[in-house]
Coordinates of C-alpha atoms and ligand atoms in Angstrom, one line a residue:
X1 CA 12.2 6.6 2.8
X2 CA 9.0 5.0 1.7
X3 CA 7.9 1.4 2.2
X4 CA 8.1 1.1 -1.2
X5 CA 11.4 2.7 -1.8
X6 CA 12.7 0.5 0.8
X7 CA 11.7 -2.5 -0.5
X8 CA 13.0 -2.0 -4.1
X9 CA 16.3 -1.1 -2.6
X10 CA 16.3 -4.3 -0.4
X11 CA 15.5 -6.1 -3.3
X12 CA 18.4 -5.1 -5.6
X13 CA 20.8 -5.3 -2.0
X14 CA 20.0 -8.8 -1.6
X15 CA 19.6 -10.6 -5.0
X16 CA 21.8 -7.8 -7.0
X17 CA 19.4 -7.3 -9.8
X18 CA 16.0 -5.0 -10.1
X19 CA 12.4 -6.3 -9.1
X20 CA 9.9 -6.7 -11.5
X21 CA 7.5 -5.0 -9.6
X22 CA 6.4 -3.3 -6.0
X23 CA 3.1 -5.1 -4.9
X24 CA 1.2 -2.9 -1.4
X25 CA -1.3 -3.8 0.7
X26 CA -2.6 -1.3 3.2
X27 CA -3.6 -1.4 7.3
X28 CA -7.1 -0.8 8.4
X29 CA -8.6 1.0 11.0
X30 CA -12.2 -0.2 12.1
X31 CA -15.0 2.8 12.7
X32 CA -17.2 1.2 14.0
X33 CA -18.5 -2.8 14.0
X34 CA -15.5 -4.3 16.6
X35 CA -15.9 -8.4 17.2
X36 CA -18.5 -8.6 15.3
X37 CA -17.0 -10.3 12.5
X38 CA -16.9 -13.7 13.8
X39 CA -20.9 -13.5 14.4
X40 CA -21.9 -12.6 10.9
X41 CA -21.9 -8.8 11.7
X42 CA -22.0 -5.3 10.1
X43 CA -19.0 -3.3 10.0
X44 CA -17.4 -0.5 8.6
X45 CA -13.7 0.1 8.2
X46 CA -11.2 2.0 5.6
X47 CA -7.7 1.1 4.7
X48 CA -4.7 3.6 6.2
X49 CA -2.0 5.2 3.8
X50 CA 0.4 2.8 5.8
X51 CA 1.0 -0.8 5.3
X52 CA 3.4 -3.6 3.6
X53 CA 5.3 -3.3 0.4
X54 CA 6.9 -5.9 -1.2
X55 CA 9.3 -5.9 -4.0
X56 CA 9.2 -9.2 -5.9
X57 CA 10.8 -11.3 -8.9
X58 CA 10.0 -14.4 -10.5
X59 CA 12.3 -17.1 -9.0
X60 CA 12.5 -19.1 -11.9
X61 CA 11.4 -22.2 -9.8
X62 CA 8.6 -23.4 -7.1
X63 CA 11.2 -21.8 -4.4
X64 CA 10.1 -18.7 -2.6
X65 CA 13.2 -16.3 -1.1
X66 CA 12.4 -13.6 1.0
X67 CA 13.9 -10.9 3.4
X68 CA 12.4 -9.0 5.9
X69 CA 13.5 -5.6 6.3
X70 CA 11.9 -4.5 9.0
X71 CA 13.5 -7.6 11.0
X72 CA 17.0 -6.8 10.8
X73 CA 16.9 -8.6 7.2
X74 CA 16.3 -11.9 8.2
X75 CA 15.9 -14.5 5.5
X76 CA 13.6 -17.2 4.6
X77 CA 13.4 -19.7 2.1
X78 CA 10.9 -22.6 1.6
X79 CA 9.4 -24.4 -1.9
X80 CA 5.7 -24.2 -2.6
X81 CA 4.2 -27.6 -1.9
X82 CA 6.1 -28.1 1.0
X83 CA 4.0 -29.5 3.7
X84 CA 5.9 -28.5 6.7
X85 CA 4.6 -26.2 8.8
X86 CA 7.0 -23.2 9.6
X87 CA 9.3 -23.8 13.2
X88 CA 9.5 -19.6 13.4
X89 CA 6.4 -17.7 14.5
X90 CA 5.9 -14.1 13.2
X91 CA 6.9 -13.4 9.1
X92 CA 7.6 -16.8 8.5
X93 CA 4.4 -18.8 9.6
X94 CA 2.2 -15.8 7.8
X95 CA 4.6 -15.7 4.5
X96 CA 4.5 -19.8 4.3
X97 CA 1.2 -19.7 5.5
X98 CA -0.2 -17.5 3.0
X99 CA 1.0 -19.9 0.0
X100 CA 0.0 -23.1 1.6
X101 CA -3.6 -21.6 1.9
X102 CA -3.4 -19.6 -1.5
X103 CA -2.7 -22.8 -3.0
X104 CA -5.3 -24.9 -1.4
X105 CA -8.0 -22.3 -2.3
X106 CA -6.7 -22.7 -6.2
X107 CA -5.3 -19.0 -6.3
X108 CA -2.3 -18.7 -8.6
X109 CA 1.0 -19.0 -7.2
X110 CA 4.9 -18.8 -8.2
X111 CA 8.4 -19.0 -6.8
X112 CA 9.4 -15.6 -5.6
X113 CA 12.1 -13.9 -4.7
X114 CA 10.9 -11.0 -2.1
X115 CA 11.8 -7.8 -0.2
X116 CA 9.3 -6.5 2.3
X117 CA 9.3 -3.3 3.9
X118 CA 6.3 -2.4 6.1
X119 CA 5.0 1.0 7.6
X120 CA 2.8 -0.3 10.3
X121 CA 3.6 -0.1 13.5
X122 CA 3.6 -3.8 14.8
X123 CA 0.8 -3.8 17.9
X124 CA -1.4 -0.8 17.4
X125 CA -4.0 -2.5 16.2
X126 CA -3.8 -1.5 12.3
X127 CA -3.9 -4.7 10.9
X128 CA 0.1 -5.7 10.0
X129 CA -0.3 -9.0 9.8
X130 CA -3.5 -9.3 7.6
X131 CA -1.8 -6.6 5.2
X132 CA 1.1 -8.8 4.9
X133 CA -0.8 -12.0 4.1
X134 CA -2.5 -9.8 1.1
X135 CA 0.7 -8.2 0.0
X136 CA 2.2 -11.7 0.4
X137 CA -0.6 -13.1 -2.1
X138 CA -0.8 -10.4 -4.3
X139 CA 3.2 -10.5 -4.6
X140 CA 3.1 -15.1 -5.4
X141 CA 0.2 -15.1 -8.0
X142 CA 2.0 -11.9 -9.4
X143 CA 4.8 -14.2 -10.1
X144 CA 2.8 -16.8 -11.7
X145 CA 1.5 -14.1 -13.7
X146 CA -2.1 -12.8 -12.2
X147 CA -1.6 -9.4 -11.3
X148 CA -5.4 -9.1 -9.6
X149 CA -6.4 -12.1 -7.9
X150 CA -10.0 -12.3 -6.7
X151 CA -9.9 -10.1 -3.8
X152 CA -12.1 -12.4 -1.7
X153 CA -11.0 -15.3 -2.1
X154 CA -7.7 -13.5 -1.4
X155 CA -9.1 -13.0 2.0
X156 CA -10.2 -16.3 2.7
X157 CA -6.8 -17.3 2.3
X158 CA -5.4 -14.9 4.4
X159 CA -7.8 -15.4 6.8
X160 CA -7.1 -19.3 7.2
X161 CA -3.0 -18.2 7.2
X162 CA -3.9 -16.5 10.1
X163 CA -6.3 -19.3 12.1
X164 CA -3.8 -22.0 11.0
X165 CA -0.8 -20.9 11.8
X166 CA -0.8 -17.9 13.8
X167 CA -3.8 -19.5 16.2
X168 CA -6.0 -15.9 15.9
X169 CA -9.5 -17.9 15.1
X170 CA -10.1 -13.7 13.3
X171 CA -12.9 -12.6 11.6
X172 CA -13.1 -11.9 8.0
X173 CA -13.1 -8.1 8.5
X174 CA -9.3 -7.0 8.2
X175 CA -8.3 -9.2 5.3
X176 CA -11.8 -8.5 3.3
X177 CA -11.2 -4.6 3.9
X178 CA -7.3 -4.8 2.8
X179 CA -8.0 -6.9 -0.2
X180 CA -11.5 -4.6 -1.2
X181 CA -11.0 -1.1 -0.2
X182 CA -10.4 1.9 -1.9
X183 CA -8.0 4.7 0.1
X184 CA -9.7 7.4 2.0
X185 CA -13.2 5.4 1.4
X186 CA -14.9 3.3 4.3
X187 CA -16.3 -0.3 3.3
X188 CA -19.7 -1.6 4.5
X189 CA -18.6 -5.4 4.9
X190 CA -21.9 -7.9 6.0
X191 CA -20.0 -10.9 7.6
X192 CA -22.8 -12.9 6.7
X193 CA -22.3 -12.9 2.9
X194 CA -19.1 -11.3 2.6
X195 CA -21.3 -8.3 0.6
X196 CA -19.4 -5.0 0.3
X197 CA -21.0 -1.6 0.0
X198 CA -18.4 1.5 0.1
X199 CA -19.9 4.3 1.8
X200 CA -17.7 7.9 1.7
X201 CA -17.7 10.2 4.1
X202 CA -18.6 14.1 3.7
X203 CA -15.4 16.0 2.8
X204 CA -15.2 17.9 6.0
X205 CA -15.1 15.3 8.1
X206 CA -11.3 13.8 9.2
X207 CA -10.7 10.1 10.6
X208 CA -7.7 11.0 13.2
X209 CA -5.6 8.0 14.3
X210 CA -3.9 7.9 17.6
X211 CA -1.7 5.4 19.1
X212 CA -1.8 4.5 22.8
X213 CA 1.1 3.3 23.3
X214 CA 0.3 -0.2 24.6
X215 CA 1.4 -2.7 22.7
X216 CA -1.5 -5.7 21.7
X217 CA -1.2 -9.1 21.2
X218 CA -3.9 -11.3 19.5
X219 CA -2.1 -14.5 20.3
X220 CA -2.3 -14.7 23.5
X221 CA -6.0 -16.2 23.7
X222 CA -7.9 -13.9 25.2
X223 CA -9.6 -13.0 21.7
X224 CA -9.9 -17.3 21.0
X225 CA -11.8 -16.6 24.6
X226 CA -14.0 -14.0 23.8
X227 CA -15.2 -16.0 20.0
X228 CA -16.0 -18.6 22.0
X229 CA -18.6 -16.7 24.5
X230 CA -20.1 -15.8 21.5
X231 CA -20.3 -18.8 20.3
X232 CA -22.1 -20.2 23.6
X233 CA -24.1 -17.7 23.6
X234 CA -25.7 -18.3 19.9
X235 CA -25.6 -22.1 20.7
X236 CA -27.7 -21.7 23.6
X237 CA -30.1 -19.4 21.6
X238 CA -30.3 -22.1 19.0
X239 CA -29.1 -19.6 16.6
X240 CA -26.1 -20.0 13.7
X241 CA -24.8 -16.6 15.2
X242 CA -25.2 -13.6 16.7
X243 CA -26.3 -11.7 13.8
X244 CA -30.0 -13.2 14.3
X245 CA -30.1 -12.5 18.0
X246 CA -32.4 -10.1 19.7
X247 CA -32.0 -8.0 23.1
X248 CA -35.1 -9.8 24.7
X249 CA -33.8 -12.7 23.7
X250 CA -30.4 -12.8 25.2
X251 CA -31.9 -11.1 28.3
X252 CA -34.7 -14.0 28.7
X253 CA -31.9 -17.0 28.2
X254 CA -30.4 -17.1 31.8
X255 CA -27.0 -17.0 30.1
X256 CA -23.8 -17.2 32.3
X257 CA -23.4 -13.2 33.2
X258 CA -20.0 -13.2 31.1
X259 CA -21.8 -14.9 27.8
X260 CA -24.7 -12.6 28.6
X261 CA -22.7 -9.4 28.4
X262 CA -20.7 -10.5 25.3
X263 CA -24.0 -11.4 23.1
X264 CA -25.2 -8.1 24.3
X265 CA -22.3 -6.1 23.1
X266 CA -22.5 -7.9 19.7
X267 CA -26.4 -7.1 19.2
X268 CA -25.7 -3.8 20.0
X269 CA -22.7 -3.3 17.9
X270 CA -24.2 -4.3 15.0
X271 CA -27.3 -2.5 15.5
X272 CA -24.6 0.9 15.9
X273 CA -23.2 -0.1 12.8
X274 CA -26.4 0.3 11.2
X275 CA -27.6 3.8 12.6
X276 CA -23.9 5.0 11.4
X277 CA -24.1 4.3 7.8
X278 CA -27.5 6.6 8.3
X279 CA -25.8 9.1 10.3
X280 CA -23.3 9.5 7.3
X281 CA -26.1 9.8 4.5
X282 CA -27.9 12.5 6.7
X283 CA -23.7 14.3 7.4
X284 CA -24.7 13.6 11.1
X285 CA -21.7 14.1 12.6
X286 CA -23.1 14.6 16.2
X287 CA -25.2 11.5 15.8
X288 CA -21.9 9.6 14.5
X289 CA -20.0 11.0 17.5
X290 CA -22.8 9.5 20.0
X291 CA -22.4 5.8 18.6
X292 CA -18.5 6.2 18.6
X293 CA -18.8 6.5 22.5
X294 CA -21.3 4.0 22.7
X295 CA -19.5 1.3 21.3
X296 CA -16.7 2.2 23.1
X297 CA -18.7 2.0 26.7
X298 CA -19.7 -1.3 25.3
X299 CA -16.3 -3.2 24.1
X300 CA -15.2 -1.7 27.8
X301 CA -17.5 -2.8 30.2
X302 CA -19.2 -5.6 28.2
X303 CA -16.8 -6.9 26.1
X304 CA -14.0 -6.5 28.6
X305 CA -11.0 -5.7 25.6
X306 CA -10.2 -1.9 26.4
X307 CA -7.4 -0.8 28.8
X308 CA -7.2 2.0 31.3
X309 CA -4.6 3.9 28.9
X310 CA -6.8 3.4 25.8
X311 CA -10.0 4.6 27.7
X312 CA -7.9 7.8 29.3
X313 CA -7.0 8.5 26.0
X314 CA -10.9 7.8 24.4
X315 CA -11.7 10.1 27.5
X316 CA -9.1 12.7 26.5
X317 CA -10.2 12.7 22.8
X318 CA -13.9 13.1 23.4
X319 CA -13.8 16.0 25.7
X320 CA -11.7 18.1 22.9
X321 CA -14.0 17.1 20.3
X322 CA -17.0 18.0 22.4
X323 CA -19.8 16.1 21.0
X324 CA -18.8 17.5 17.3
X325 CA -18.0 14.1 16.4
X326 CA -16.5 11.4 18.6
X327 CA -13.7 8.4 19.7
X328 CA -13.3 5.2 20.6
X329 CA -11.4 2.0 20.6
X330 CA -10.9 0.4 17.3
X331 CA -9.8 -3.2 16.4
X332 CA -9.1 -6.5 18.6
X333 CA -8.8 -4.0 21.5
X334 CA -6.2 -5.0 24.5
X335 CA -4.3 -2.0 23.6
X336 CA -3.4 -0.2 20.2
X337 CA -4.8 2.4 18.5
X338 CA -7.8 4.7 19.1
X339 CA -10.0 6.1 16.2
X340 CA -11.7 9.4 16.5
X341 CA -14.1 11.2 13.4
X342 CA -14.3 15.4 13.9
X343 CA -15.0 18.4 11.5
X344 CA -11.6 18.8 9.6
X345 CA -11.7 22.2 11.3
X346 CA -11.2 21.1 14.9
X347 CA -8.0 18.6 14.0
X348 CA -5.3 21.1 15.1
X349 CA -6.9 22.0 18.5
X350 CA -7.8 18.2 19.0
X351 CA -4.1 17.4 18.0
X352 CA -2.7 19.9 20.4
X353 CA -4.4 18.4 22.8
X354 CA -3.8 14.9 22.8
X355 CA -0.2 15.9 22.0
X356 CA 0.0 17.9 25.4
X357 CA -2.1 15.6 27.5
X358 CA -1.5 12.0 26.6
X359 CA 1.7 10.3 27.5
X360 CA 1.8 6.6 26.0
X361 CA 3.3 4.1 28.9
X362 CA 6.7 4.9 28.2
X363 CA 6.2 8.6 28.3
X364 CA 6.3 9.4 24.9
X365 CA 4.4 11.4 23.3
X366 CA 1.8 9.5 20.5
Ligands
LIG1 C1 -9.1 -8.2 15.0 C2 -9.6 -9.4 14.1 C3 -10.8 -9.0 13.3 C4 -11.9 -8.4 14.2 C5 -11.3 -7.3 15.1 C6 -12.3 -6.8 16.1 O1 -8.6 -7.1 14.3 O2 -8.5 -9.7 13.2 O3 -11.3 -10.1 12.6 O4 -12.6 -9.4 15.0 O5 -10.2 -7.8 15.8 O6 -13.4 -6.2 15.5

């Protein structure tokens, strides 16, 4: 059954009358432009067919009265205007989250009553918790009666749900992209200005997503850890970020070897960023495939975020497609999911591939 099926049904099942409407929010996957974000970067994802539905009533007060599906239908209830930060982690602190900062940035909100169902597998790097802070949005000023809130100040607020109370200091990438993009379309987001530019790709080209199998966590600091080199590095530069840095420069500004590596990864991610929206208007899907596995070299061994199973499977992918195209890690990295683009032609052999190679850490198959 589909997310949004799901959530209508777990709607009706738990407050015994219909919605008044299904609101979704997609997942992402990033091609190309990782943890650059936080340094005023380039980067270019598209939304995914999966994400978070929720089916949602007015409450009739400032009260907000949810269920979670996908966690064994676990309820929460809160008013808007309550200042106390959520005790439970996961759902809760983004749900409550996600009003406190809608509210604060002037968006309209309501008391809710809510079912949500997602599709995204939790940890593979697709964005479910930025989809759920937009859906979560979407579904509060719905009840007070705005059925499109600004989309980027919609991401803000998501955003700050996610640096307050889940402790991911993120980017703006995920939430802008979620809030913004159009399916099967990639968005050009600069970081710097929060511009947007939607770039399509030719038809015969295929985005194949495949999970590794290990499961990533954001929270656990290492990402906090790796914002912060970057943000020694553009201190010691004198610069406001990243964005403005050059190669010569980070090479001539005896930077610890760590920061040094970091800054250079984020130079030359956005610079990849730049020759891919060219290799798409020239259909240069060789010359796409070549930054793919050059960004991935570089969030491996200078940004330190892949895993062995990830770069077996990056390996696994790029040998199949041969050059016609390419792979790579995609998102926060420590796990997750891997992105690879190809001629629509080659997916079943690259499929039957994976399918008979790869084994994720629990031997499945992905
Ligand atoms: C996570 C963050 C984003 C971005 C990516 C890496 O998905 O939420 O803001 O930094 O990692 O590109």
């Amino acid at each position: 059954m589909s997310a949004i099926a799901r959530a209508r049904r777990g709607f009706i099942a738990a407050f015994g009358i219909e919605p008044q409407g299904v609101i979704i929010a997609p997942g992402r996957v990033n091609l190309i432009g990782d943890h650059v974000d936080y340094n005023d970067g380039l980067v270019l994802p598209m939304t995914i067919s999966v994400g978070t539905a929720i089916a949602w009533g007015p409450s009739g007060s400032d009260r907000v009265d949810a269920v979670a599906l996908d966690c064994q239908g676990e309820r929460y209830q809160f008013c808007l205007g309550d200042p106390k930060t959520p005790s439970e982690d996961g759902w809760h602190s983004y749900l409550k989250g996600m009003a406190m900062c809608s509210a604060e940035a002037g968006l309209p909100i309501a008391g809710a009553r809510m079912a949500i169902a997602g599709s995204l597998p939790r940890g593979a790097g697709l964005s479910s918790s930025a989809s759920l802070c937009i859906a979560a949005g979407r579904a509060l000023a719905a009840a007070a009666g705005e059925s499109a809130p600004d989309p980027t100040r919609l991401a803000l607020s998501a955003q700050a749900a996610e640096h307050r109370f889940a402790g991911v200091k993120c980017g703006i990438m995920d939430q802008m992209v979620i809030a913004h993009g159009q399916p099967a379309t990639a968005l050009l987001i600069d970081c710097r200005d929060l511009g947007t530019q939607t770039v399509c790709l030719p038809a015969t080209w295929a985005v194949l997503i495949v999970q590794s199998g290990v499961e990533r966590e954001l929270v656990d600091g290492h990402y906090n850890q790796r914002r912060q080199d970057c943000e020694t590095a553009a201190q010691a530069l004198r610069l406001k970020s990243l964005r403005e840095a050059t190669l010569e420069q980070i090479a001539g500004a005896s930077l610890p070897s760590q920061v040094e590596r970091r800054a250079r990864h984020v130079v030359t991610e956005i610079a990849r960023t730049k020759q891919t929206i060219a290799a798409i208007a020239d259909a240069d899907l060789n010359g796409f495939g070549q930054l793919l596995v050059a960004s991935h070299a570089s969030l491996r061994d200078d940004f330190d975020v892949s895993v062995p199973e990830v770069d077996s499977l990056v390996d696994l992918l790029n040998r199949a497609i041969a050059g016609k195209g390419g792979a790579r890690m995609t998102g926060g990295g420590f796990g997750g999911a891997v992105v690879a683009v190809l001629e629509q032609s080659a997916l079943p052999a690259v499929l039957d591939k994976v399918t008979s190679e790869y084994r994720t850490p629990l031997g499945a198959i992905p």
